[in-house]
């Protein structure tokens, strides 16, 4: 008894020293937020084989495949319907009718093909249907004259300040088994996203020899189960660039621009890589990390004229989508977004952007509201500081693509980083009214309703109160 108590005293003291050392070291090193203790088992991330059922094609001659929709105008009264036929061009007509009406209407689209390396695309159809009623369920059919397929979507409510609306967030999706898990989790999420804000890097076809564009086709068949029924708002990422001068292609983005149309002209943009839409109570600005953005460039000029147009009394929520994040404390793609941040961050603070969603880094991270706009090279002020007029920056490039997870983080966690975790998942931005929106991030390894990170957003224009205490 005596000997055991005498031997326990030194070990207790040693234990106390270790605990003290740990506390001190964490105080020195961890001046940032939370790095999740959840460590995902590292497994190889592989693309699903081309004969997987998720890539399956309905039977029938010249059957429409890869059906997808996106918003087709600035306010949500139009939809662009796109699809591919393989046997012959067939019809570019869309038949559509509202739930309350039996009378079918018809819209006429256009068809085109493209070549890339040794690949020739199917017949790609795009058809805008316009003058739709707000907040109405529509059915639509494509494949007129051959094999018809029927889908449906619901138009958003009329643009207005207190209109609730629920956006899903997905980035860097690809077509692996993890990608399928992410999409399934999004579909099964009880918060029920009504529109996906997609932050770039779609198919990862460019990871294959000759950018095998068969993988653009398979990707579009994989996501059809969601994007044929609700719009996905597209952002271009680096895997959309497909720059191939060796085959005489002098312009980037060829497969992407042939397959995915966006309503860029409706916001006076001159290119499909940067544009804006209004949807319910949100004003969404899409930017291109891979188009020129310096002073005097078309994108710069457009954004400069665009931001003053946002009327927060009409659309309180100002959301920006881009591919390469400005605030990223992972080792991967570290500081890639820095030059764009230098150009545009003062505007984001001036115009009180609520939240910026980006992808590119294959992990999850949420920032505090910070800005680094005081920095001017010579003044020595180069640490991001808390700023309640600044956006929250969220990296959601965790869709599950073939390149796998980004697990290496810079240490210590910087003060601006509120939460970070190397897991695959998706997020939901659920707007309640002009002042409040509930945000949640869901990792694939949990049940569909589990929130691994969440936060109440307070609108920067109507309720600019520090909400950091609401994050979990
Ligand atoms: Fe990327």
GROMACS .gro file of C-alpha atoms and ligand atoms in nm:
model
  473
    1UNK     CA    1   0.000   0.000   0.000
    2UNK     CA    2   0.276   0.238   0.115
    3UNK     CA    3   0.501   0.154  -0.176
    4UNK     CA    4   0.219   0.195  -0.427
    5UNK     CA    5   0.127   0.542  -0.292
    6UNK     CA    6   0.491   0.653  -0.298
    7UNK     CA    7   0.527   0.534  -0.659
    8UNK     CA    8   0.205   0.711  -0.767
    9UNK     CA    9   0.319   1.056  -0.647
   10UNK     CA   10   0.596   1.110  -0.906
   11UNK     CA   11   0.374   0.976  -1.186
   12UNK     CA   12   0.096   1.215  -1.081
   13UNK     CA   13   0.343   1.502  -1.090
   14UNK     CA   14   0.467   1.394  -1.431
   15UNK     CA   15   0.108   1.373  -1.551
   16UNK     CA   16   0.040   1.726  -1.425
   17UNK     CA   17   0.348   1.856  -1.606
   18UNK     CA   18   0.238   1.691  -1.930
   19UNK     CA   19  -0.114   1.834  -1.899
   20UNK     CA   20   0.028   2.180  -1.826
   21UNK     CA   21   0.261   2.151  -2.125
   22UNK     CA   22  -0.026   2.048  -2.350
   23UNK     CA   23  -0.243   2.336  -2.231
   24UNK     CA   24   0.039   2.586  -2.283
   25UNK     CA   25   0.129   2.451  -2.625
   26UNK     CA   26  -0.234   2.454  -2.737
   27UNK     CA   27  -0.265   2.814  -2.616
   28UNK     CA   28   0.038   2.907  -2.825
   29UNK     CA   29  -0.046   2.702  -3.134
   30UNK     CA   30  -0.424   2.697  -3.154
   31UNK     CA   31  -0.518   3.060  -3.191
   32UNK     CA   32  -0.773   2.959  -3.454
   33UNK     CA   33  -1.104   2.781  -3.447
   34UNK     CA   34  -1.180   2.416  -3.444
   35UNK     CA   35  -1.006   2.146  -3.639
   36UNK     CA   36  -1.242   1.853  -3.627
   37UNK     CA   37  -1.129   1.549  -3.433
   38UNK     CA   38  -1.315   1.336  -3.683
   39UNK     CA   39  -1.057   1.168  -3.903
   40UNK     CA   40  -1.197   0.985  -4.198
   41UNK     CA   41  -1.042   0.651  -4.280
   42UNK     CA   42  -0.829   0.711  -4.588
   43UNK     CA   43  -0.948   0.496  -4.874
   44UNK     CA   44  -0.869   0.514  -5.238
   45UNK     CA   45  -1.118   0.729  -5.425
   46UNK     CA   46  -1.197   0.564  -5.758
   47UNK     CA   47  -1.438   0.645  -6.038
   48UNK     CA   48  -1.740   0.422  -6.070
   49UNK     CA   49  -1.702   0.185  -6.370
   50UNK     CA   50  -1.881   0.295  -6.686
   51UNK     CA   51  -2.122   0.000  -6.664
   52UNK     CA   52  -2.243   0.108  -6.315
   53UNK     CA   53  -2.618   0.144  -6.281
   54UNK     CA   54  -2.585   0.515  -6.193
   55UNK     CA   55  -2.468   0.573  -6.551
   56UNK     CA   56  -2.751   0.363  -6.698
   57UNK     CA   57  -2.941   0.472  -7.006
   58UNK     CA   58  -3.317   0.426  -7.049
   59UNK     CA   59  -3.405   0.208  -7.347
   60UNK     CA   60  -3.555   0.337  -7.671
   61UNK     CA   61  -3.442   0.472  -8.004
   62UNK     CA   62  -3.261   0.807  -7.977
   63UNK     CA   63  -3.367   0.833  -7.614
   64UNK     CA   64  -3.285   1.169  -7.447
   65UNK     CA   65  -3.011   1.133  -7.187
   66UNK     CA   66  -2.809   1.363  -6.959
   67UNK     CA   67  -3.116   1.579  -6.898
   68UNK     CA   68  -3.039   1.887  -6.689
   69UNK     CA   69  -3.196   2.222  -6.607
   70UNK     CA   70  -3.073   2.557  -6.482
   71UNK     CA   71  -3.227   2.898  -6.433
   72UNK     CA   72  -3.286   3.061  -6.771
   73UNK     CA   73  -3.328   3.431  -6.695
   74UNK     CA   74  -3.245   3.683  -6.423
   75UNK     CA   75  -3.549   3.636  -6.196
   76UNK     CA   76  -3.654   3.270  -6.218
   77UNK     CA   77  -3.935   3.278  -6.475
   78UNK     CA   78  -3.736   3.082  -6.733
   79UNK     CA   79  -3.557   2.746  -6.735
   80UNK     CA   80  -3.291   2.618  -6.973
   81UNK     CA   81  -3.353   2.248  -7.048
   82UNK     CA   82  -3.056   2.055  -7.192
   83UNK     CA   83  -3.017   1.696  -7.306
   84UNK     CA   84  -2.825   1.470  -7.544
   85UNK     CA   85  -2.941   1.229  -7.813
   86UNK     CA   86  -2.700   0.976  -7.963
   87UNK     CA   87  -2.859   0.814  -8.270
   88UNK     CA   88  -2.962   1.122  -8.466
   89UNK     CA   89  -3.029   1.490  -8.389
   90UNK     CA   90  -3.402   1.437  -8.345
   91UNK     CA   91  -3.620   1.714  -8.210
   92UNK     CA   92  -3.503   2.007  -7.995
   93UNK     CA   93  -3.859   2.073  -7.880
   94UNK     CA   94  -3.961   2.080  -7.517
   95UNK     CA   95  -4.326   2.016  -7.434
   96UNK     CA   96  -4.427   2.162  -7.098
   97UNK     CA   97  -4.736   2.233  -6.894
   98UNK     CA   98  -4.815   2.350  -6.545
   99UNK     CA   99  -4.965   2.119  -6.287
  100UNK     CA  100  -5.290   2.317  -6.299
  101UNK     CA  101  -5.326   2.314  -6.675
  102UNK     CA  102  -5.375   2.036  -6.925
  103UNK     CA  103  -5.272   2.252  -7.216
  104UNK     CA  104  -4.924   2.161  -7.337
  105UNK     CA  105  -4.697   2.438  -7.459
  106UNK     CA  106  -4.401   2.400  -7.689
  107UNK     CA  107  -4.059   2.564  -7.698
  108UNK     CA  108  -3.799   2.519  -7.969
  109UNK     CA  109  -3.432   2.479  -7.885
  110UNK     CA  110  -3.110   2.429  -8.078
  111UNK     CA  111  -2.883   2.131  -8.130
  112UNK     CA  112  -2.508   2.114  -8.178
  113UNK     CA  113  -2.212   1.880  -8.157
  114UNK     CA  114  -1.842   1.924  -8.090
  115UNK     CA  115  -1.519   1.732  -8.135
  116UNK     CA  116  -1.237   1.705  -7.883
  117UNK     CA  117  -0.931   1.487  -7.950
  118UNK     CA  118  -1.074   1.165  -8.097
  119UNK     CA  119  -1.414   1.216  -7.937
  120UNK     CA  120  -1.728   1.336  -8.114
  121UNK     CA  121  -2.015   1.437  -7.891
  122UNK     CA  122  -2.374   1.328  -7.920
  123UNK     CA  123  -2.636   1.578  -8.031
  124UNK     CA  124  -2.652   1.835  -7.751
  125UNK     CA  125  -2.983   2.018  -7.720
  126UNK     CA  126  -3.052   2.340  -7.529
  127UNK     CA  127  -3.398   2.491  -7.507
  128UNK     CA  128  -3.509   2.785  -7.293
  129UNK     CA  129  -3.870   2.784  -7.178
  130UNK     CA  130  -3.985   3.131  -7.075
  131UNK     CA  131  -4.267   3.326  -6.917
  132UNK     CA  132  -4.333   3.062  -6.654
  133UNK     CA  133  -4.547   3.136  -6.348
  134UNK     CA  134  -4.364   3.170  -6.018
  135UNK     CA  135  -4.399   2.903  -5.752
  136UNK     CA  136  -4.557   2.651  -5.987
  137UNK     CA  137  -4.490   2.288  -6.062
  138UNK     CA  138  -4.428   2.220  -6.430
  139UNK     CA  139  -4.400   1.893  -6.618
  140UNK     CA  140  -4.182   1.874  -6.926
  141UNK     CA  141  -4.106   1.620  -7.196
  142UNK     CA  142  -3.814   1.582  -7.435
  143UNK     CA  143  -3.752   1.332  -7.715
  144UNK     CA  144  -4.044   1.437  -7.936
  145UNK     CA  145  -4.075   1.208  -8.241
  146UNK     CA  146  -3.869   0.926  -8.092
  147UNK     CA  147  -3.852   0.812  -7.732
  148UNK     CA  148  -4.019   1.062  -7.498
  149UNK     CA  149  -3.915   1.115  -7.137
  150UNK     CA  150  -4.103   1.317  -6.877
  151UNK     CA  151  -3.964   1.519  -6.584
  152UNK     CA  152  -4.081   1.804  -6.361
  153UNK     CA  153  -3.956   2.105  -6.166
  154UNK     CA  154  -4.099   2.379  -5.947
  155UNK     CA  155  -4.032   2.743  -6.029
  156UNK     CA  156  -3.910   2.962  -5.741
  157UNK     CA  157  -4.140   3.208  -5.564
  158UNK     CA  158  -4.142   3.562  -5.698
  159UNK     CA  159  -3.831   3.756  -5.598
  160UNK     CA  160  -3.892   3.929  -5.265
  161UNK     CA  161  -3.723   4.010  -4.936
  162UNK     CA  162  -3.885   3.760  -4.702
  163UNK     CA  163  -3.927   3.462  -4.931
  164UNK     CA  164  -3.789   3.147  -4.769
  165UNK     CA  165  -3.576   2.934  -4.997
  166UNK     CA  166  -3.337   2.642  -4.950
  167UNK     CA  167  -3.016   2.604  -5.147
  168UNK     CA  168  -2.793   2.298  -5.157
  169UNK     CA  169  -2.417   2.339  -5.188
  170UNK     CA  170  -2.205   2.087  -5.376
  171UNK     CA  171  -1.856   2.124  -5.519
  172UNK     CA  172  -1.587   1.921  -5.696
  173UNK     CA  173  -1.824   1.629  -5.736
  174UNK     CA  174  -1.669   1.397  -5.994
  175UNK     CA  175  -1.805   1.045  -6.040
  176UNK     CA  176  -1.653   0.819  -5.777
  177UNK     CA  177  -1.832   0.603  -5.523
  178UNK     CA  178  -1.787   0.896  -5.283
  179UNK     CA  179  -1.952   1.130  -5.536
  180UNK     CA  180  -2.252   0.899  -5.541
  181UNK     CA  181  -2.262   0.903  -5.161
  182UNK     CA  182  -2.255   1.286  -5.160
  183UNK     CA  183  -2.539   1.314  -5.411
  184UNK     CA  184  -2.747   1.056  -5.224
  185UNK     CA  185  -2.692   1.240  -4.896
  186UNK     CA  186  -2.801   1.566  -5.059
  187UNK     CA  187  -3.113   1.402  -5.204
  188UNK     CA  188  -3.202   1.238  -4.872
  189UNK     CA  189  -3.134   1.544  -4.656
  190UNK     CA  190  -3.461   1.627  -4.475
  191UNK     CA  191  -3.387   1.998  -4.521
  192UNK     CA  192  -3.479   1.946  -4.888
  193UNK     CA  193  -3.265   2.170  -5.104
  194UNK     CA  194  -3.464   2.330  -5.386
  195UNK     CA  195  -3.172   2.442  -5.604
  196UNK     CA  196  -2.807   2.340  -5.605
  197UNK     CA  197  -2.536   2.605  -5.604
  198UNK     CA  198  -2.252   2.414  -5.768
  199UNK     CA  199  -1.908   2.566  -5.709
  200UNK     CA  200  -1.719   2.410  -5.999
  201UNK     CA  201  -1.529   2.096  -6.111
  202UNK     CA  202  -1.799   1.873  -6.255
  203UNK     CA  203  -1.688   1.553  -6.427
  204UNK     CA  204  -1.306   1.536  -6.395
  205UNK     CA  205  -1.300   1.392  -6.749
  206UNK     CA  206  -0.972   1.579  -6.798
  207UNK     CA  207  -0.801   1.334  -6.563
  208UNK     CA  208  -0.831   1.071  -6.837
  209UNK     CA  209  -0.608   1.036  -7.146
  210UNK     CA  210  -0.721   1.284  -7.412
  211UNK     CA  211  -0.962   1.425  -7.152
  212UNK     CA  212  -1.186   1.130  -7.242
  213UNK     CA  213  -1.515   1.312  -7.293
  214UNK     CA  214  -1.710   0.989  -7.251
  215UNK     CA  215  -1.668   1.079  -6.882
  216UNK     CA  216  -1.853   1.408  -6.943
  217UNK     CA  217  -2.142   1.196  -7.074
  218UNK     CA  218  -2.134   0.950  -6.786
  219UNK     CA  219  -2.121   1.233  -6.531
  220UNK     CA  220  -2.428   1.398  -6.680
  221UNK     CA  221  -2.614   1.065  -6.669
  222UNK     CA  222  -2.510   1.020  -6.304
  223UNK     CA  223  -2.643   1.358  -6.183
  224UNK     CA  224  -2.958   1.356  -6.401
  225UNK     CA  225  -3.157   1.208  -6.113
  226UNK     CA  226  -3.126   1.545  -5.936
  227UNK     CA  227  -3.053   1.808  -6.201
  228UNK     CA  228  -3.342   1.706  -6.430
  229UNK     CA  229  -3.579   1.798  -6.145
  230UNK     CA  230  -3.419   2.102  -5.982
  231UNK     CA  231  -3.184   2.363  -6.127
  232UNK     CA  232  -2.815   2.349  -6.057
  233UNK     CA  233  -2.645   2.688  -6.080
  234UNK     CA  234  -2.311   2.637  -6.251
  235UNK     CA  235  -1.968   2.777  -6.166
  236UNK     CA  236  -1.666   2.692  -6.383
  237UNK     CA  237  -1.369   2.528  -6.210
  238UNK     CA  238  -1.021   2.436  -6.329
  239UNK     CA  239  -1.144   2.095  -6.449
  240UNK     CA  240  -1.372   2.275  -6.693
  241UNK     CA  241  -1.079   2.456  -6.861
  242UNK     CA  242  -0.986   2.162  -7.092
  243UNK     CA  243  -0.722   2.373  -7.263
  244UNK     CA  244  -0.573   2.167  -7.549
  245UNK     CA  245  -0.355   2.373  -7.783
  246UNK     CA  246  -0.184   2.054  -7.903
  247UNK     CA  247  -0.496   1.970  -8.101
  248UNK     CA  248  -0.541   2.323  -8.228
  249UNK     CA  249  -0.794   2.430  -7.963
  250UNK     CA  250  -0.695   2.785  -7.884
  251UNK     CA  251  -0.979   2.859  -7.645
  252UNK     CA  252  -1.042   2.691  -7.310
  253UNK     CA  253  -1.371   2.556  -7.170
  254UNK     CA  254  -1.488   2.384  -7.494
  255UNK     CA  255  -1.672   2.077  -7.356
  256UNK     CA  256  -1.815   2.277  -7.063
  257UNK     CA  257  -1.956   2.560  -7.274
  258UNK     CA  258  -2.108   2.318  -7.526
  259UNK     CA  259  -2.280   2.117  -7.254
  260UNK     CA  260  -2.377   2.370  -6.988
  261UNK     CA  261  -2.557   2.690  -7.078
  262UNK     CA  262  -2.619   2.966  -6.824
  263UNK     CA  263  -2.826   3.286  -6.853
  264UNK     CA  264  -2.526   3.521  -6.854
  265UNK     CA  265  -2.671   3.771  -7.101
  266UNK     CA  266  -2.963   3.837  -6.866
  267UNK     CA  267  -2.718   4.004  -6.626
  268UNK     CA  268  -2.534   4.194  -6.904
  269UNK     CA  269  -2.234   3.964  -6.878
  270UNK     CA  270  -2.033   3.905  -7.193
  271UNK     CA  271  -1.923   3.549  -7.110
  272UNK     CA  272  -2.084   3.246  -6.945
  273UNK     CA  273  -1.819   3.228  -6.670
  274UNK     CA  274  -1.939   3.525  -6.466
  275UNK     CA  275  -2.304   3.621  -6.427
  276UNK     CA  276  -2.577   3.675  -6.172
  277UNK     CA  277  -2.929   3.558  -6.096
  278UNK     CA  278  -3.196   3.648  -5.847
  279UNK     CA  279  -3.380   3.357  -5.692
  280UNK     CA  280  -3.644   3.411  -5.421
  281UNK     CA  281  -3.471   3.633  -5.160
  282UNK     CA  282  -3.116   3.571  -5.282
  283UNK     CA  283  -2.893   3.755  -5.526
  284UNK     CA  284  -2.632   3.512  -5.652
  285UNK     CA  285  -2.314   3.629  -5.823
  286UNK     CA  286  -2.103   3.367  -6.000
  287UNK     CA  287  -1.737   3.451  -6.064
  288UNK     CA  288  -1.465   3.278  -6.264
  289UNK     CA  289  -1.133   3.204  -6.095
  290UNK     CA  290  -0.994   3.102  -6.437
  291UNK     CA  291  -1.088   3.402  -6.648
  292UNK     CA  292  -0.906   3.733  -6.636
  293UNK     CA  293  -1.018   3.935  -6.333
  294UNK     CA  294  -0.759   4.211  -6.308
  295UNK     CA  295  -0.839   4.577  -6.347
  296UNK     CA  296  -0.997   4.672  -6.685
  297UNK     CA  297  -1.080   4.310  -6.776
  298UNK     CA  298  -1.438   4.224  -6.879
  299UNK     CA  299  -1.502   4.035  -6.555
  300UNK     CA  300  -1.369   4.322  -6.342
  301UNK     CA  301  -1.576   4.576  -6.531
  302UNK     CA  302  -1.888   4.363  -6.504
  303UNK     CA  303  -1.852   4.303  -6.129
  304UNK     CA  304  -1.783   4.670  -6.065
  305UNK     CA  305  -2.109   4.762  -6.235
  306UNK     CA  306  -2.298   4.463  -6.096
  307UNK     CA  307  -2.250   4.509  -5.721
  308UNK     CA  308  -2.421   4.852  -5.698
  309UNK     CA  309  -2.726   4.700  -5.872
  310UNK     CA  310  -2.800   4.464  -5.584
  311UNK     CA  311  -3.106   4.596  -5.401
  312UNK     CA  312  -3.106   4.442  -5.053
  313UNK     CA  313  -3.466   4.556  -4.999
  314UNK     CA  314  -3.559   4.320  -5.280
  315UNK     CA  315  -3.297   4.045  -5.234
  316UNK     CA  316  -3.150   4.070  -4.882
  317UNK     CA  317  -2.912   3.776  -4.925
  318UNK     CA  318  -2.601   3.842  -5.133
  319UNK     CA  319  -2.420   3.517  -5.213
  320UNK     CA  320  -2.105   3.478  -5.423
  321UNK     CA  321  -1.989   3.155  -5.586
  322UNK     CA  322  -1.636   3.097  -5.715
  323UNK     CA  323  -1.410   2.798  -5.752
  324UNK     CA  324  -1.079   2.883  -5.587
  325UNK     CA  325  -1.121   2.993  -5.222
  326UNK     CA  326  -0.969   3.317  -5.091
  327UNK     CA  327  -0.937   3.195  -4.732
  328UNK     CA  328  -0.804   2.841  -4.722
  329UNK     CA  329  -0.584   2.696  -4.448
  330UNK     CA  330  -0.521   2.359  -4.613
  331UNK     CA  331  -0.183   2.294  -4.772
  332UNK     CA  332  -0.351   2.215  -5.104
  333UNK     CA  333  -0.409   2.513  -5.332
  334UNK     CA  334  -0.274   2.735  -5.056
  335UNK     CA  335  -0.301   3.102  -5.163
  336UNK     CA  336  -0.421   3.019  -5.516
  337UNK     CA  337  -0.716   3.254  -5.465
  338UNK     CA  338  -0.497   3.532  -5.325
  339UNK     CA  339  -0.466   3.753  -5.632
  340UNK     CA  340  -0.842   3.758  -5.690
  341UNK     CA  341  -0.893   3.835  -5.322
  342UNK     CA  342  -0.664   4.136  -5.355
  343UNK     CA  343  -0.873   4.266  -5.646
  344UNK     CA  344  -1.225   4.211  -5.516
  345UNK     CA  345  -1.225   4.179  -5.136
  346UNK     CA  346  -1.272   4.555  -5.071
  347UNK     CA  347  -1.591   4.543  -5.280
  348UNK     CA  348  -1.723   4.239  -5.092
  349UNK     CA  349  -1.680   4.429  -4.765
  350UNK     CA  350  -1.821   4.753  -4.905
  351UNK     CA  351  -2.130   4.577  -5.040
  352UNK     CA  352  -2.166   4.348  -4.738
  353UNK     CA  353  -2.165   4.010  -4.911
  354UNK     CA  354  -2.325   3.758  -4.674
  355UNK     CA  355  -2.137   3.446  -4.774
  356UNK     CA  356  -1.886   3.325  -5.033
  357UNK     CA  357  -1.893   2.960  -5.134
  358UNK     CA  358  -1.591   2.808  -5.308
  359UNK     CA  359  -1.462   2.461  -5.393
  360UNK     CA  360  -1.128   2.344  -5.533
  361UNK     CA  361  -0.985   2.225  -5.200
  362UNK     CA  362  -1.123   1.876  -5.141
  363UNK     CA  363  -1.224   1.928  -4.782
  364UNK     CA  364  -1.448   2.149  -4.571
  365UNK     CA  365  -1.372   2.481  -4.404
  366UNK     CA  366  -1.575   2.773  -4.266
  367UNK     CA  367  -1.418   3.108  -4.179
  368UNK     CA  368  -1.499   3.378  -3.929
  369UNK     CA  369  -1.613   3.711  -4.073
  370UNK     CA  370  -1.272   3.856  -4.155
  371UNK     CA  371  -1.115   4.095  -4.400
  372UNK     CA  372  -0.761   4.167  -4.501
  373UNK     CA  373  -0.837   4.486  -4.686
  374UNK     CA  374  -0.615   4.708  -4.474
  375UNK     CA  375  -0.306   4.539  -4.620
  376UNK     CA  376  -0.133   4.758  -4.879
  377UNK     CA  377   0.210   4.594  -4.910
  378UNK     CA  378   0.405   4.869  -4.729
  379UNK     CA  379   0.202   4.924  -4.411
  380UNK     CA  380   0.288   4.595  -4.243
  381UNK     CA  381  -0.078   4.521  -4.168
  382UNK     CA  382  -0.107   4.175  -4.315
  383UNK     CA  383  -0.319   3.971  -4.074
  384UNK     CA  384  -0.688   3.921  -4.150
  385UNK     CA  385  -0.897   4.090  -3.883
  386UNK     CA  386  -1.255   4.038  -3.766
  387UNK     CA  387  -1.488   4.252  -3.974
  388UNK     CA  388  -1.866   4.234  -3.940
  389UNK     CA  389  -1.911   4.374  -4.292
  390UNK     CA  390  -1.710   4.087  -4.440
  391UNK     CA  391  -1.854   3.762  -4.575
  392UNK     CA  392  -1.818   3.420  -4.418
  393UNK     CA  393  -1.599   3.212  -4.653
  394UNK     CA  394  -1.695   2.850  -4.693
  395UNK     CA  395  -1.493   2.589  -4.880
  396UNK     CA  396  -1.720   2.307  -4.992
  397UNK     CA  397  -1.498   2.130  -5.246
  398UNK     CA  398  -1.570   1.800  -5.073
  399UNK     CA  399  -1.799   1.635  -5.330
  400UNK     CA  400  -1.582   1.325  -5.355
  401UNK     CA  401  -1.394   1.328  -5.685
  402UNK     CA  402  -1.118   1.099  -5.811
  403UNK     CA  403  -0.836   1.313  -5.671
  404UNK     CA  404  -0.933   1.220  -5.315
  405UNK     CA  405  -0.938   1.421  -4.994
  406UNK     CA  406  -0.714   1.711  -4.900
  407UNK     CA  407  -0.597   1.611  -4.555
  408UNK     CA  408  -0.287   1.825  -4.493
  409UNK     CA  409  -0.362   2.146  -4.310
  410UNK     CA  410  -0.139   2.441  -4.236
  411UNK     CA  411  -0.054   2.458  -3.866
  412UNK     CA  412  -0.138   2.626  -3.644
  413UNK     CA  413  -0.497   2.678  -3.752
  414UNK     CA  414  -0.519   3.049  -3.838
  415UNK     CA  415  -0.747   3.271  -3.634
  416UNK     CA  416  -0.981   3.330  -3.928
  417UNK     CA  417  -1.055   2.958  -3.968
  418UNK     CA  418  -1.361   2.873  -3.758
  419UNK     CA  419  -1.398   2.505  -3.849
  420UNK     CA  420  -1.218   2.267  -4.080
  421UNK     CA  421  -1.244   1.898  -4.152
  422UNK     CA  422  -1.116   1.665  -4.422
  423UNK     CA  423  -1.435   1.474  -4.504
  424UNK     CA  424  -1.663   1.446  -4.804
  425UNK     CA  425  -2.008   1.604  -4.782
  426UNK     CA  426  -2.250   1.875  -4.889
  427UNK     CA  427  -2.416   2.177  -4.726
  428UNK     CA  428  -2.756   2.343  -4.705
  429UNK     CA  429  -2.820   2.719  -4.689
  430UNK     CA  430  -3.177   2.757  -4.567
  431UNK     CA  431  -3.306   3.116  -4.591
  432UNK     CA  432  -3.587   3.182  -4.345
  433UNK     CA  433  -3.654   3.555  -4.397
  434UNK     CA  434  -3.459   3.878  -4.454
  435UNK     CA  435  -3.263   3.848  -4.131
  436UNK     CA  436  -3.200   3.477  -4.068
  437UNK     CA  437  -3.067   3.179  -4.260
  438UNK     CA  438  -2.973   2.843  -4.118
  439UNK     CA  439  -2.661   2.681  -4.256
  440UNK     CA  440  -2.553   2.320  -4.204
  441UNK     CA  441  -2.275   2.099  -4.337
  442UNK     CA  442  -2.334   1.724  -4.362
  443UNK     CA  443  -2.051   1.472  -4.391
  444UNK     CA  444  -2.115   1.155  -4.590
  445UNK     CA  445  -2.017   0.925  -4.310
  446UNK     CA  446  -2.309   1.034  -4.093
  447UNK     CA  447  -2.682   0.974  -4.129
  448UNK     CA  448  -2.867   1.200  -4.371
  449UNK     CA  449  -2.995   1.442  -4.106
  450UNK     CA  450  -2.673   1.475  -3.901
  451UNK     CA  451  -2.510   1.820  -3.898
  452UNK     CA  452  -2.134   1.810  -3.856
  453UNK     CA  453  -2.111   2.191  -3.863
  454UNK     CA  454  -2.387   2.450  -3.845
  455UNK     CA  455  -2.445   2.821  -3.795
  456UNK     CA  456  -2.724   3.075  -3.794
  457UNK     CA  457  -2.644   3.346  -4.049
  458UNK     CA  458  -2.760   3.697  -3.967
  459UNK     CA  459  -2.808   3.906  -4.280
  460UNK     CA  460  -2.533   4.167  -4.322
  461UNK     CA  461  -2.771   4.437  -4.444
  462UNK     CA  462  -3.074   4.384  -4.219
  463UNK     CA  463  -2.925   4.234  -3.905
  464UNK     CA  464  -2.545   4.282  -3.904
  465UNK     CA  465  -2.484   4.132  -3.562
  466UNK     CA  466  -2.188   3.905  -3.482
  467UNK     CA  467  -2.328   3.553  -3.518
  468UNK     CA  468  -2.013   3.357  -3.435
  469UNK     CA  469  -2.169   3.236  -3.109
  470UNK     CA  470  -2.437   3.055  -3.313
  471UNK     CA  471  -2.188   2.821  -3.481
  472UNK     CA  472  -2.142   2.468  -3.359
  473LIG    FE1  473  -1.060   2.254  -5.864
   0.00000   0.00000   0.00000
